[in-house]
Amino acid sequence: MSAPREPSPKPEGPGERVGHAVEQVGQVVEQAGLAVGQAVDDIGSYIRSQREGAQVSLRQLARTAGVSNPYLSQIERGLRKPSAEILQQIAKGLRISAEALYVKAGILDEKPASDVADAVLADPTLTERQKQVLLDVYQSFRRQNDEPVVPRPTTEPS
């Protein structure tokens, strides 16, 4: 005797397909929400590790960045997502690249790494202004060298 057959699945109707699509959209939204939450946690823990590495107290950084101690603490714990302006002030207080914080916060996409740019940005002995000037000069040389060379007209004796 053979096992009873399971009924074959009946074709989905339009309502069932819509329900399935809505369920998939819900899952995507949930995943995006988790990613945003992770970015907030990441930026907070990144700021905290940079602050601790620079041996700056939370109070000192809050004063330098122009925010309250509780607000900075909430950022570090991932409870608040700081604006680009606040991130810039925090970067200035930590003497690190604001761009690095923007990338960590998901405001900017990460650019392909350049060994020269990475070295300049990682140098703790340079100020933000010095780093920016060095990178500007470096980029101008790169652009200049990427341009096609136009031969100069030569005057030949006739």
PDB file of C-alpha atoms in Angstrom:
ATOM      1  CA  MET A   1       0.000   0.000   0.000  1.00  0.00           C
ATOM      2  CA  SER A   2       1.406   3.368  -0.933  1.00  0.00           C
ATOM      3  CA  ALA A   3       1.514   6.459   1.247  1.00  0.00           C
ATOM      4  CA  PRO A   4      -1.327   8.898   0.725  1.00  0.00           C
ATOM      5  CA  ARG A   5      -0.448  11.701  -1.625  1.00  0.00           C
ATOM      6  CA  GLU A   6      -0.378  15.240  -0.396  1.00  0.00           C
ATOM      7  CA  PRO A   7      -2.666  17.507  -2.316  1.00  0.00           C
ATOM      8  CA  SER A   8      -0.853  19.442  -4.983  1.00  0.00           C
ATOM      9  CA  PRO A   9      -0.451  23.101  -4.168  1.00  0.00           C
ATOM     10  CA  LYS A  10      -3.101  25.179  -5.786  1.00  0.00           C
ATOM     11  CA  PRO A  11      -2.026  28.145  -7.859  1.00  0.00           C
ATOM     12  CA  GLU A  12      -1.639  31.433  -6.012  1.00  0.00           C
ATOM     13  CA  GLY A  13      -4.256  34.055  -6.611  1.00  0.00           C
ATOM     14  CA  PRO A  14      -3.513  37.780  -6.943  1.00  0.00           C
ATOM     15  CA  GLY A  15      -4.291  38.393  -3.267  1.00  0.00           C
ATOM     16  CA  GLU A  16      -1.825  35.739  -2.128  1.00  0.00           C
ATOM     17  CA  ARG A  17       0.917  37.115  -4.391  1.00  0.00           C
ATOM     18  CA  VAL A  18       0.373  40.625  -2.999  1.00  0.00           C
ATOM     19  CA  GLY A  19       0.488  39.269   0.528  1.00  0.00           C
ATOM     20  CA  HIS A  20       3.748  37.490  -0.243  1.00  0.00           C
ATOM     21  CA  ALA A  21       5.230  40.674  -1.795  1.00  0.00           C
ATOM     22  CA  VAL A  22       4.192  42.728   1.246  1.00  0.00           C
ATOM     23  CA  GLU A  23       5.851  40.170   3.508  1.00  0.00           C
ATOM     24  CA  GLN A  24       9.091  40.409   1.490  1.00  0.00           C
ATOM     25  CA  VAL A  25       9.027  44.213   1.604  1.00  0.00           C
ATOM     26  CA  GLY A  26       8.528  44.041   5.356  1.00  0.00           C
ATOM     27  CA  GLN A  27      11.600  41.823   5.692  1.00  0.00           C
ATOM     28  CA  VAL A  28      13.699  44.225   3.592  1.00  0.00           C
ATOM     29  CA  VAL A  29      12.554  47.214   5.689  1.00  0.00           C
ATOM     30  CA  GLU A  30      13.385  45.317   8.866  1.00  0.00           C
ATOM     31  CA  GLN A  31      16.871  44.481   7.564  1.00  0.00           C
ATOM     32  CA  ALA A  32      17.437  48.125   6.569  1.00  0.00           C
ATOM     33  CA  GLY A  33      16.375  49.226  10.030  1.00  0.00           C
ATOM     34  CA  LEU A  34      18.840  46.806  11.583  1.00  0.00           C
ATOM     35  CA  ALA A  35      21.605  48.113   9.285  1.00  0.00           C
ATOM     36  CA  VAL A  36      20.867  51.716  10.277  1.00  0.00           C
ATOM     37  CA  GLY A  37      20.847  50.706  13.936  1.00  0.00           C
ATOM     38  CA  GLN A  38      24.161  48.935  13.427  1.00  0.00           C
ATOM     39  CA  ALA A  39      25.639  52.062  11.766  1.00  0.00           C
ATOM     40  CA  VAL A  40      24.562  54.167  14.756  1.00  0.00           C
ATOM     41  CA  ASP A  41      26.111  51.640  17.145  1.00  0.00           C
ATOM     42  CA  ASP A  42      29.259  51.520  15.012  1.00  0.00           C
ATOM     43  CA  ILE A  43      29.697  55.295  14.890  1.00  0.00           C
ATOM     44  CA  GLY A  44      29.190  55.538  18.632  1.00  0.00           C
ATOM     45  CA  SER A  45      31.677  52.811  19.474  1.00  0.00           C
ATOM     46  CA  TYR A  46      34.109  54.240  16.909  1.00  0.00           C
ATOM     47  CA  ILE A  47      33.896  57.696  18.508  1.00  0.00           C
ATOM     48  CA  ARG A  48      34.379  56.187  21.950  1.00  0.00           C
ATOM     49  CA  SER A  49      37.432  54.162  20.861  1.00  0.00           C
ATOM     50  CA  GLN A  50      38.958  57.226  19.175  1.00  0.00           C
ATOM     51  CA  ARG A  51      38.288  59.343  22.270  1.00  0.00           C
ATOM     52  CA  GLU A  52      39.797  56.759  24.594  1.00  0.00           C
ATOM     53  CA  GLY A  53      42.787  56.302  22.266  1.00  0.00           C
ATOM     54  CA  ALA A  54      43.387  60.061  22.304  1.00  0.00           C
ATOM     55  CA  GLN A  55      43.040  60.012  26.106  1.00  0.00           C
ATOM     56  CA  VAL A  56      40.298  62.635  26.029  1.00  0.00           C
ATOM     57  CA  SER A  57      37.534  62.523  28.605  1.00  0.00           C
ATOM     58  CA  LEU A  58      33.910  62.520  27.566  1.00  0.00           C
ATOM     59  CA  ARG A  59      33.518  65.900  29.269  1.00  0.00           C
ATOM     60  CA  GLN A  60      36.490  67.403  27.383  1.00  0.00           C
ATOM     61  CA  LEU A  61      35.245  66.151  24.012  1.00  0.00           C
ATOM     62  CA  ALA A  62      31.696  67.334  24.702  1.00  0.00           C
ATOM     63  CA  ARG A  63      33.013  70.812  25.531  1.00  0.00           C
ATOM     64  CA  THR A  64      35.226  70.901  22.410  1.00  0.00           C
ATOM     65  CA  ALA A  65      32.424  69.629  20.166  1.00  0.00           C
ATOM     66  CA  GLY A  66      29.885  72.024  21.669  1.00  0.00           C
ATOM     67  CA  VAL A  67      27.453  69.330  22.842  1.00  0.00           C
ATOM     68  CA  SER A  68      26.242  68.268  26.272  1.00  0.00           C
ATOM     69  CA  ASN A  69      27.859  65.407  28.159  1.00  0.00           C
ATOM     70  CA  PRO A  70      24.637  63.343  28.142  1.00  0.00           C
ATOM     71  CA  TYR A  71      24.165  63.837  24.387  1.00  0.00           C
ATOM     72  CA  LEU A  72      27.728  62.703  23.609  1.00  0.00           C
ATOM     73  CA  SER A  73      27.277  59.734  25.933  1.00  0.00           C
ATOM     74  CA  GLN A  74      24.071  58.791  24.100  1.00  0.00           C
ATOM     75  CA  ILE A  75      25.904  59.011  20.753  1.00  0.00           C
ATOM     76  CA  GLU A  76      28.676  56.744  22.042  1.00  0.00           C
ATOM     77  CA  ARG A  77      26.121  54.222  23.302  1.00  0.00           C
ATOM     78  CA  GLY A  78      24.309  54.197  19.954  1.00  0.00           C
ATOM     79  CA  LEU A  79      21.137  55.796  21.281  1.00  0.00           C
ATOM     80  CA  ARG A  80      21.400  58.926  19.133  1.00  0.00           C
ATOM     81  CA  LYS A  81      22.458  59.494  15.543  1.00  0.00           C
ATOM     82  CA  PRO A  82      24.497  62.699  15.295  1.00  0.00           C
ATOM     83  CA  SER A  83      24.124  65.133  12.402  1.00  0.00           C
ATOM     84  CA  ALA A  84      26.963  65.753   9.941  1.00  0.00           C
ATOM     85  CA  GLU A  85      27.643  69.077  11.693  1.00  0.00           C
ATOM     86  CA  ILE A  86      27.998  67.401  15.106  1.00  0.00           C
ATOM     87  CA  LEU A  87      30.231  64.704  13.578  1.00  0.00           C
ATOM     88  CA  GLN A  88      32.453  67.435  12.133  1.00  0.00           C
ATOM     89  CA  GLN A  89      32.773  69.072  15.567  1.00  0.00           C
ATOM     90  CA  ILE A  90      33.527  65.701  17.193  1.00  0.00           C
ATOM     91  CA  ALA A  91      36.164  64.970  14.523  1.00  0.00           C
ATOM     92  CA  LYS A  92      37.750  68.350  15.176  1.00  0.00           C
ATOM     93  CA  GLY A  93      37.788  67.651  18.915  1.00  0.00           C
ATOM     94  CA  LEU A  94      39.420  64.259  18.327  1.00  0.00           C
ATOM     95  CA  ARG A  95      41.743  65.622  15.621  1.00  0.00           C
ATOM     96  CA  ILE A  96      40.639  62.972  13.169  1.00  0.00           C
ATOM     97  CA  SER A  97      39.195  63.178   9.683  1.00  0.00           C
ATOM     98  CA  ALA A  98      35.549  64.221   9.552  1.00  0.00           C
ATOM     99  CA  GLU A  99      35.320  62.131   6.387  1.00  0.00           C
ATOM    100  CA  ALA A 100      36.175  59.004   8.367  1.00  0.00           C
ATOM    101  CA  LEU A 101      33.276  59.730  10.736  1.00  0.00           C
ATOM    102  CA  TYR A 102      30.925  60.430   7.817  1.00  0.00           C
ATOM    103  CA  VAL A 103      31.807  57.063   6.283  1.00  0.00           C
ATOM    104  CA  LYS A 104      31.295  55.268   9.609  1.00  0.00           C
ATOM    105  CA  ALA A 105      27.932  57.007  10.052  1.00  0.00           C
ATOM    106  CA  GLY A 106      26.834  56.061   6.537  1.00  0.00           C
ATOM    107  CA  ILE A 107      26.663  59.680   5.362  1.00  0.00           C
ATOM    108  CA  LEU A 108      29.417  59.170   2.782  1.00  0.00           C
ATOM    109  CA  ASP A 109      30.396  56.147   0.749  1.00  0.00           C
ATOM    110  CA  GLU A 110      33.878  54.872   1.335  1.00  0.00           C
ATOM    111  CA  LYS A 111      36.302  55.906  -1.374  1.00  0.00           C
ATOM    112  CA  PRO A 112      38.969  53.565  -2.689  1.00  0.00           C
ATOM    113  CA  ALA A 113      41.913  53.757  -0.356  1.00  0.00           C
ATOM    114  CA  SER A 114      45.058  55.614  -1.240  1.00  0.00           C
ATOM    115  CA  ASP A 115      48.195  54.763   0.707  1.00  0.00           C
ATOM    116  CA  VAL A 116      49.313  58.397   0.652  1.00  0.00           C
ATOM    117  CA  ALA A 117      45.945  59.759   1.785  1.00  0.00           C
ATOM    118  CA  ASP A 118      45.649  57.081   4.461  1.00  0.00           C
ATOM    119  CA  ALA A 119      49.113  57.917   5.804  1.00  0.00           C
ATOM    120  CA  VAL A 120      48.372  61.643   5.911  1.00  0.00           C
ATOM    121  CA  LEU A 121      44.985  61.148   7.593  1.00  0.00           C
ATOM    122  CA  ALA A 122      46.428  58.712  10.141  1.00  0.00           C
ATOM    123  CA  ASP A 123      49.298  61.004  11.202  1.00  0.00           C
ATOM    124  CA  PRO A 124      48.437  62.219  14.700  1.00  0.00           C
ATOM    125  CA  THR A 125      51.107  64.942  14.622  1.00  0.00           C
ATOM    126  CA  LEU A 126      49.383  66.889  11.823  1.00  0.00           C
ATOM    127  CA  THR A 127      46.477  69.271  12.378  1.00  0.00           C
ATOM    128  CA  GLU A 128      43.287  68.888  10.342  1.00  0.00           C
ATOM    129  CA  ARG A 129      44.272  71.981   8.343  1.00  0.00           C
ATOM    130  CA  GLN A 130      47.745  70.563   7.571  1.00  0.00           C
ATOM    131  CA  LYS A 131      46.224  67.255   6.508  1.00  0.00           C
ATOM    132  CA  GLN A 132      43.769  69.003   4.201  1.00  0.00           C
ATOM    133  CA  VAL A 133      46.496  71.158   2.602  1.00  0.00           C
ATOM    134  CA  LEU A 134      48.724  68.129   2.025  1.00  0.00           C
ATOM    135  CA  LEU A 135      45.868  66.172   0.462  1.00  0.00           C
ATOM    136  CA  ASP A 136      44.895  69.140  -1.726  1.00  0.00           C
ATOM    137  CA  VAL A 137      48.456  69.477  -3.029  1.00  0.00           C
ATOM    138  CA  TYR A 138      48.705  65.731  -3.591  1.00  0.00           C
ATOM    139  CA  GLN A 139      45.412  65.677  -5.516  1.00  0.00           C
ATOM    140  CA  SER A 140      46.452  68.639  -7.669  1.00  0.00           C
ATOM    141  CA  PHE A 141      49.668  66.835  -8.638  1.00  0.00           C
ATOM    142  CA  ARG A 142      47.659  63.703  -9.451  1.00  0.00           C
ATOM    143  CA  ARG A 143      45.248  65.674 -11.639  1.00  0.00           C
ATOM    144  CA  GLN A 144      48.140  67.462 -13.345  1.00  0.00           C
ATOM    145  CA  ASN A 145      49.863  64.175 -14.160  1.00  0.00           C
ATOM    146  CA  ASP A 146      46.659  62.571 -15.423  1.00  0.00           C
ATOM    147  CA  GLU A 147      46.144  65.313 -18.021  1.00  0.00           C
ATOM    148  CA  PRO A 148      47.446  64.573 -21.497  1.00  0.00           C
ATOM    149  CA  VAL A 149      50.729  66.213 -22.304  1.00  0.00           C
ATOM    150  CA  VAL A 150      50.449  68.704 -25.140  1.00  0.00           C
ATOM    151  CA  PRO A 151      53.739  68.985 -27.042  1.00  0.00           C
ATOM    152  CA  ARG A 152      55.133  72.493 -27.267  1.00  0.00           C
ATOM    153  CA  PRO A 153      55.601  73.868 -30.759  1.00  0.00           C
ATOM    154  CA  THR A 154      59.232  73.874 -31.756  1.00  0.00           C
ATOM    155  CA  THR A 155      60.857  76.312 -34.097  1.00  0.00           C
ATOM    156  CA  GLU A 156      63.043  74.609 -36.598  1.00  0.00           C
ATOM    157  CA  PRO A 157      65.705  76.510 -38.512  1.00  0.00           C
ATOM    158  CA  SER A 158      64.639  76.993 -42.137  1.00  0.00           C
TER     159      SER A 158
END
